[in-house]
mmCIF file of C-alpha atoms in Angstrom:
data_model
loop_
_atom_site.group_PDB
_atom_site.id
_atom_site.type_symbol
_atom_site.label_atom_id
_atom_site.label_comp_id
_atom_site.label_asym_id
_atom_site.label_seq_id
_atom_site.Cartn_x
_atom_site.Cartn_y
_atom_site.Cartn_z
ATOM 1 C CA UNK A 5 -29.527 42.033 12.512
ATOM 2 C CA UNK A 6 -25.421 41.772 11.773
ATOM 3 C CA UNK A 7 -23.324 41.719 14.094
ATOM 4 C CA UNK A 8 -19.711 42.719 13.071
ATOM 5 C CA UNK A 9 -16.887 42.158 15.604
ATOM 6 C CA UNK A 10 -13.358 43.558 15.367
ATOM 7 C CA UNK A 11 -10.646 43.411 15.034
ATOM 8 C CA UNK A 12 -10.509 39.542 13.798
ATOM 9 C CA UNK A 13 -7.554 38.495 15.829
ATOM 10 C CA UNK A 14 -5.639 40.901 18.898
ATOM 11 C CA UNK A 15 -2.715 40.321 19.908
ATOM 12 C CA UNK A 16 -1.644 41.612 23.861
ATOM 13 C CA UNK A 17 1.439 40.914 26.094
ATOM 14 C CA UNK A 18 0.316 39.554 29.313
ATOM 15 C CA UNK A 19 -1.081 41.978 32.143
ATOM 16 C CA UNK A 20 -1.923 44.592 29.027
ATOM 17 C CA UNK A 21 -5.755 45.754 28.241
ATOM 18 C CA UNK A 22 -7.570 44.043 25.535
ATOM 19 C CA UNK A 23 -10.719 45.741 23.727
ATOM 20 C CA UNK A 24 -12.806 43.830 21.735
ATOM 21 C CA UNK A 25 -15.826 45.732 19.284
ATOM 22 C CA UNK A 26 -19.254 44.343 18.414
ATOM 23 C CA UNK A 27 -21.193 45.975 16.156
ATOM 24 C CA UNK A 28 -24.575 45.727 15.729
ATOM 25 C CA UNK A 29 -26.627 46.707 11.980
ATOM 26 C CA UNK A 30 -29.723 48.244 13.889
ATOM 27 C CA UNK A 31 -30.202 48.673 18.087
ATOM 28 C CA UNK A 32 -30.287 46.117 20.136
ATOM 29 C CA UNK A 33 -30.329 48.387 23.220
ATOM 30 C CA UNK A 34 -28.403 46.581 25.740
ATOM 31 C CA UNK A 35 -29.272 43.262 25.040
ATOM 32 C CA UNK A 36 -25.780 41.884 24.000
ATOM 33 C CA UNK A 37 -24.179 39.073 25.439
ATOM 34 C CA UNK A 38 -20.154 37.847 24.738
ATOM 35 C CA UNK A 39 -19.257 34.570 25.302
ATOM 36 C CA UNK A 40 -15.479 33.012 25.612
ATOM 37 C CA UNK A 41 -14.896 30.077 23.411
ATOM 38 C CA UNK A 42 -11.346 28.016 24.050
ATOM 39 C CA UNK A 43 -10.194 25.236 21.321
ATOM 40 C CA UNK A 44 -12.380 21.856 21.830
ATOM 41 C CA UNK A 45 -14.733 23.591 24.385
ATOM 42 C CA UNK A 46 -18.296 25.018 24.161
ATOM 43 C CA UNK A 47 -18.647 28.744 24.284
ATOM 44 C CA UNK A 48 -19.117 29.804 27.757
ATOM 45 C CA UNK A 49 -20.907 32.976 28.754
ATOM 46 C CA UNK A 50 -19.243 35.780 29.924
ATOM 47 C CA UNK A 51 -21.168 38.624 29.751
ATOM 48 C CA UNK A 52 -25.544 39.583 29.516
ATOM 49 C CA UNK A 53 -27.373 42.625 28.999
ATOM 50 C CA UNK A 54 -24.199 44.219 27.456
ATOM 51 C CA UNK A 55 -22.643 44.450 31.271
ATOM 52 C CA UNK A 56 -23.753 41.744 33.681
ATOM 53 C CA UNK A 57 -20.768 39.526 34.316
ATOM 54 C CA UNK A 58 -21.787 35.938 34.696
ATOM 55 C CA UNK A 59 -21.361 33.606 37.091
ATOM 56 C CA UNK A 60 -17.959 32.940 38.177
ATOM 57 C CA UNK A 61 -16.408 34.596 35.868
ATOM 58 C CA UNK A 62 -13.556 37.042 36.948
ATOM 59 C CA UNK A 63 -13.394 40.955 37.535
ATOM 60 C CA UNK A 64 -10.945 41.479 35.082
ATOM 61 C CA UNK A 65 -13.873 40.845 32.204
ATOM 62 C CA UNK A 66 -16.036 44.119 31.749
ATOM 63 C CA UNK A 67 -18.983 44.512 29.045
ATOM 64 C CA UNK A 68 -20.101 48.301 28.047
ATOM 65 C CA UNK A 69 -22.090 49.608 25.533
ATOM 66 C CA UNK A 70 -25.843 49.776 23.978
ATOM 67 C CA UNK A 71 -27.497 50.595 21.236
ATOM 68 C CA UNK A 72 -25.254 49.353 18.255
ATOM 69 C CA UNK A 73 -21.520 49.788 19.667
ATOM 70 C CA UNK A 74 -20.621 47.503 22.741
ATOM 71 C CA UNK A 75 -17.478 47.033 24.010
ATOM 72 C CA UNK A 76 -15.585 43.661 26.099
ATOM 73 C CA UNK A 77 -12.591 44.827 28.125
ATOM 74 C CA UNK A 78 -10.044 42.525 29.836
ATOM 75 C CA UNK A 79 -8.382 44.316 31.919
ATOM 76 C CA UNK A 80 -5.121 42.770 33.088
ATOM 77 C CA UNK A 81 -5.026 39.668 30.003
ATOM 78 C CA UNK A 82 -4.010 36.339 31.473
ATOM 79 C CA UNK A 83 -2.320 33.040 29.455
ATOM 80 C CA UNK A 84 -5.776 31.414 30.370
ATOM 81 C CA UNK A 85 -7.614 34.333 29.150
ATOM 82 C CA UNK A 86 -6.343 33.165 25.134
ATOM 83 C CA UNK A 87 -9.521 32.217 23.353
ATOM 84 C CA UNK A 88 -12.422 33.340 20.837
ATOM 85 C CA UNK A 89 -14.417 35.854 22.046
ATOM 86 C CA UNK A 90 -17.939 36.326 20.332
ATOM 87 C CA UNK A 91 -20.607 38.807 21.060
ATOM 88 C CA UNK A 92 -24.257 37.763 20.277
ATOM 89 C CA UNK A 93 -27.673 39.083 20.332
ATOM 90 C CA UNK A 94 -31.415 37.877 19.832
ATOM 91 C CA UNK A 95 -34.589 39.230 18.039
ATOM 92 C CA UNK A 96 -37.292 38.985 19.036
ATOM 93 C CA UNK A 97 -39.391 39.356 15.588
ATOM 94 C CA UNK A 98 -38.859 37.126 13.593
ATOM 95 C CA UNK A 99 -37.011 34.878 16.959
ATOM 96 C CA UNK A 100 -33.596 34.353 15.769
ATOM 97 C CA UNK A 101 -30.336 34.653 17.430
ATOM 98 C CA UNK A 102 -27.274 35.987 15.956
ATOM 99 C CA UNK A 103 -23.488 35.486 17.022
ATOM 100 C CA UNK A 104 -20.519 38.524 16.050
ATOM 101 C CA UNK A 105 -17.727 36.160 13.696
ATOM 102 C CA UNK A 106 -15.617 36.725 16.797
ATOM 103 C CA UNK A 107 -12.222 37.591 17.924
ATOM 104 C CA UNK A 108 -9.125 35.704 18.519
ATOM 105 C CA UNK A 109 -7.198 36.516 21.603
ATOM 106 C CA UNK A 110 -3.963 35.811 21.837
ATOM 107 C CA UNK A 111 -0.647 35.883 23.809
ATOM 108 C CA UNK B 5 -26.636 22.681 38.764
ATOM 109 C CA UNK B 6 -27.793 22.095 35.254
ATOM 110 C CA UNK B 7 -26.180 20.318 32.474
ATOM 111 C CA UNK B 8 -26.515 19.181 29.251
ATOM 112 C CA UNK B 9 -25.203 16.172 27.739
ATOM 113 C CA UNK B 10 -25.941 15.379 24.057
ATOM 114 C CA UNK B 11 -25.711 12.072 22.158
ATOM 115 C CA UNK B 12 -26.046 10.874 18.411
ATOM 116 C CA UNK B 13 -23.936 9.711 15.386
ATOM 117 C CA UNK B 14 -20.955 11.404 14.571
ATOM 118 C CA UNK B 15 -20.510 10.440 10.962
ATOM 119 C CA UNK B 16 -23.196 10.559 7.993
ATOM 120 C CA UNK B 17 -23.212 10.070 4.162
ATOM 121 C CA UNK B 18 -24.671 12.509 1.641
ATOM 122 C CA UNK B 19 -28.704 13.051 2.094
ATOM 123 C CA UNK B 20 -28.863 10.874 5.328
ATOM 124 C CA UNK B 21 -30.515 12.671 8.333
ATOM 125 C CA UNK B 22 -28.765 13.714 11.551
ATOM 126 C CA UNK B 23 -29.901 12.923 14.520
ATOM 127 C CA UNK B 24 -28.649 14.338 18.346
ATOM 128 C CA UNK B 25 -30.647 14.613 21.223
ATOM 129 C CA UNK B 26 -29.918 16.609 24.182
ATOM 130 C CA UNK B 27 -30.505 15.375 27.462
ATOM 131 C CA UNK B 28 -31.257 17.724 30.575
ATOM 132 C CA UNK B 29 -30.062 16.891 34.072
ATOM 133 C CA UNK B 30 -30.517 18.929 37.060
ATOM 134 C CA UNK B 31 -33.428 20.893 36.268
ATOM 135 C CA UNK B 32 -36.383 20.768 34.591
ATOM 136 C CA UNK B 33 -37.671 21.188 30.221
ATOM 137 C CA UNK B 34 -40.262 23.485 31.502
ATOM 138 C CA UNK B 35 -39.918 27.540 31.546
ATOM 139 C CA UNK B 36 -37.554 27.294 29.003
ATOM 140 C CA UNK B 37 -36.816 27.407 25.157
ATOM 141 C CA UNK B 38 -34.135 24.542 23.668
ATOM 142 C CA UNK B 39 -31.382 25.865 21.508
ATOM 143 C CA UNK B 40 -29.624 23.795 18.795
ATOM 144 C CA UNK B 41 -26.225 26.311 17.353
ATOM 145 C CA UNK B 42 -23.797 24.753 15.198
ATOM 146 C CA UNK B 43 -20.021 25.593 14.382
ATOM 147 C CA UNK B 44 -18.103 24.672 10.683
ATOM 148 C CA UNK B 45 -14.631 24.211 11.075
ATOM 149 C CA UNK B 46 -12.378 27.071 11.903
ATOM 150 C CA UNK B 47 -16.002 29.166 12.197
ATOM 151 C CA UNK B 48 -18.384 31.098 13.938
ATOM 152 C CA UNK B 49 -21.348 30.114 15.330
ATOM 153 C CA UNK B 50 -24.661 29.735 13.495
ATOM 154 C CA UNK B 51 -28.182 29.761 15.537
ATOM 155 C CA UNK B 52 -30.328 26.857 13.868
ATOM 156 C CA UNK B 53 -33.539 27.340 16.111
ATOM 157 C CA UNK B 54 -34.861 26.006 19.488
ATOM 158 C CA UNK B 55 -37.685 23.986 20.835
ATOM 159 C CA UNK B 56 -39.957 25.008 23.677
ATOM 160 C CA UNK B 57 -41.051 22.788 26.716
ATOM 161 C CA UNK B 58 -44.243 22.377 25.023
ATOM 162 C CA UNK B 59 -43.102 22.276 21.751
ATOM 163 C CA UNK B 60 -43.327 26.106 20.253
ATOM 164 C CA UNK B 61 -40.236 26.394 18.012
ATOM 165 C CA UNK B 62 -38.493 28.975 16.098
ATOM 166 C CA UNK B 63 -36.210 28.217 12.950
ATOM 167 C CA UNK B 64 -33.203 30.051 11.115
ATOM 168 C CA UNK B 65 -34.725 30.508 8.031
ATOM 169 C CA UNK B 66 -31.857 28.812 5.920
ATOM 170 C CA UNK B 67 -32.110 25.574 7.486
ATOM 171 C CA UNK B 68 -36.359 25.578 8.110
ATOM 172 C CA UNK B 69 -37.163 22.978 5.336
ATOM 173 C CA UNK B 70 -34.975 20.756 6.587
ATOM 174 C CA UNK B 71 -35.009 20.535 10.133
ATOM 175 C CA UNK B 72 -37.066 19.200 12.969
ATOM 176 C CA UNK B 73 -37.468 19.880 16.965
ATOM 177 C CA UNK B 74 -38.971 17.335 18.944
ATOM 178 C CA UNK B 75 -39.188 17.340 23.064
ATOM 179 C CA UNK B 76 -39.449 14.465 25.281
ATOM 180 C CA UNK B 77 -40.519 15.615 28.430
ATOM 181 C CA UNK B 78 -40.497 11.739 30.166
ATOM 182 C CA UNK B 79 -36.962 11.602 29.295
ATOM 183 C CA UNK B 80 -36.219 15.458 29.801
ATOM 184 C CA UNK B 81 -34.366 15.809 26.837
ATOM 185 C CA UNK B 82 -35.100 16.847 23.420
ATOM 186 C CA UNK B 83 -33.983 16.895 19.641
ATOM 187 C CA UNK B 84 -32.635 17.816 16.327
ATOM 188 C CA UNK B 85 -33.464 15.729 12.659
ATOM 189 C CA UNK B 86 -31.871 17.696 9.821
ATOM 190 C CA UNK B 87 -32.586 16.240 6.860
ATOM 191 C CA UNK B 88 -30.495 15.650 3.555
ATOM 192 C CA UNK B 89 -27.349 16.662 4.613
ATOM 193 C CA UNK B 90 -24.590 17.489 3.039
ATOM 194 C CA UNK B 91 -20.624 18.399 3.001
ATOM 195 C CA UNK B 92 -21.569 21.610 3.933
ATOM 196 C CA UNK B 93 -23.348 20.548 7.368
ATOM 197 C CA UNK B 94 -20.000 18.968 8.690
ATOM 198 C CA UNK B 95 -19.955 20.742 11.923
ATOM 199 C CA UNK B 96 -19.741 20.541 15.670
ATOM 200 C CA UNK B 97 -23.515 20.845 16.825
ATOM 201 C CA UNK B 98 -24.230 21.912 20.421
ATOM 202 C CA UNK B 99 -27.445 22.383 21.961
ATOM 203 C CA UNK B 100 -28.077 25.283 24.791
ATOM 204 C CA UNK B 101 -31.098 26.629 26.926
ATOM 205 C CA UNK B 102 -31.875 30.185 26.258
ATOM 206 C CA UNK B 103 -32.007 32.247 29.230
ATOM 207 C CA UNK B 104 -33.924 35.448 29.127
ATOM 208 C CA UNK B 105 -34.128 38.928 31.132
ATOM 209 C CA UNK B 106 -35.971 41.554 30.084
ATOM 210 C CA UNK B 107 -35.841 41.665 26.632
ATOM 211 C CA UNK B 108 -31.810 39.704 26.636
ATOM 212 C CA UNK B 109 -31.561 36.298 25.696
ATOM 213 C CA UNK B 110 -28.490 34.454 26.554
ATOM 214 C CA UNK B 111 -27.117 31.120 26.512
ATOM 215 C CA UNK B 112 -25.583 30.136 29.895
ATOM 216 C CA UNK B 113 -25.920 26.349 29.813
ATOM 217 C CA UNK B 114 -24.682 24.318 27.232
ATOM 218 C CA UNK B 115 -23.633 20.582 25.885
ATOM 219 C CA UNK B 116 -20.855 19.478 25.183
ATOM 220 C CA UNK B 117 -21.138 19.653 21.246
ATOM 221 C CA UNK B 118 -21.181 16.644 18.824
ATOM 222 C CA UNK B 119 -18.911 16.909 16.240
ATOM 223 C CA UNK B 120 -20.627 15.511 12.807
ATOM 224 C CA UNK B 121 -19.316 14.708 9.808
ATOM 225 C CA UNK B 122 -20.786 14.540 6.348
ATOM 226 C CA UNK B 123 -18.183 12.275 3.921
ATOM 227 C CA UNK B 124 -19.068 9.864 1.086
#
């Protein structure tokens, strides 16, 4: 399965809405999850099953979607919130996980 | 609260073999699978495979030949050999544990990455 995120990079003033698009090459049903990555630091998870927020991690992130379109929304973007966002997803058959080629969010 | 601290050499020659392990601390190998990912400079991420507490493991097919999982369950920690690398292996390597629910697997725990280098 690809996974195909756009756009590459998104630019948004501060407070604004940001949308970030996976794509997926066949369903994956809701089994999605995005991950924010800042420079130096491991990816952290943000989002499972396409819409369960993680621990700790703020209100203002919000996952939607299934089947092949799915959807990360930040809702009011913060200076902390500037990062690379990817989506990922796993198969089951042949076991193999597979990461979006993410999204640059910046100020 | 459970983290993951890796360790290994940061710099190889041509057809040497990495080596990082992956140690686990506050909580236990068992229940889980062990995830090794890997990011090239200024890239994305790329899944190499994972390791099972008992030592079931799953490969990306592009790196199968040359890699190797191990688990050390006296030392809670486990693994990665990649053999005969090259340039193109210069990457930061991280290792994760797979969650799963339902049918979604996830990463939510992961190390702190090891950057390697592959230079003549």
């Amino acid at each position: 399965i690809v996974m195909t995120q756009s756009p590459a990079t998104l630019s948004v003033s501060p407070g604004e809405r940001a949308t970030l698009s996976c794509r997926a090459s066949q369903n994956v049903y809701s089994n999605l999850a995005w991950y924010q990555q800042k420079p130096g630091q491991a990816p952290r998870l943000l989002i499972s099953g396409a819409s369960t927020r993680a621990t700790d991690i703020p209100a203002r992130f919000s996952g939607s979607g299934s089947g092949t379109e799915f959807t990360l929304t930040i809702s009011s973007l913060q200076s902390e919130d500037v990062a690379v966002y990817y989506c990922q997803q796993y198969d089951h058959w042949p076991a193999r996980a597979t990461f979006g080629g993410g999204t640059k969010v910046e100020i | 609260q459970v983290q993951l601290q890796q360790g290994g050499a940061g710099l190889l020659k041509p057809s040497e073999t990495l080596s990082l392990t992956c140690a686990v601390y506050g909580g236990s190998l068992s229940g889980y699978y062990w995830s090794w990912i890997r990011q090239s400079p200024g890239k994305g991420l790329e899944w190499i495979g994972e390791v099972s507490h008992s030592g079931s493991t799953n490969y990306n097919p592009s790196l199968k030949s040359r890699v190797t999982f191990s688990v050390d369950t006296s030392k809670n920690q486990f693994s990665l050999r990649l053999t005969s690398v090259t340039a193109a292996d210069t990457a930061v390597y991280y290792c994760a544990r797979r969650m799963v629910q339902g049918g979604d697997c996830y990463y939510g725990h992961w190390g702190q990455g090891t950057l390697v280098t592959v230079s003549s």
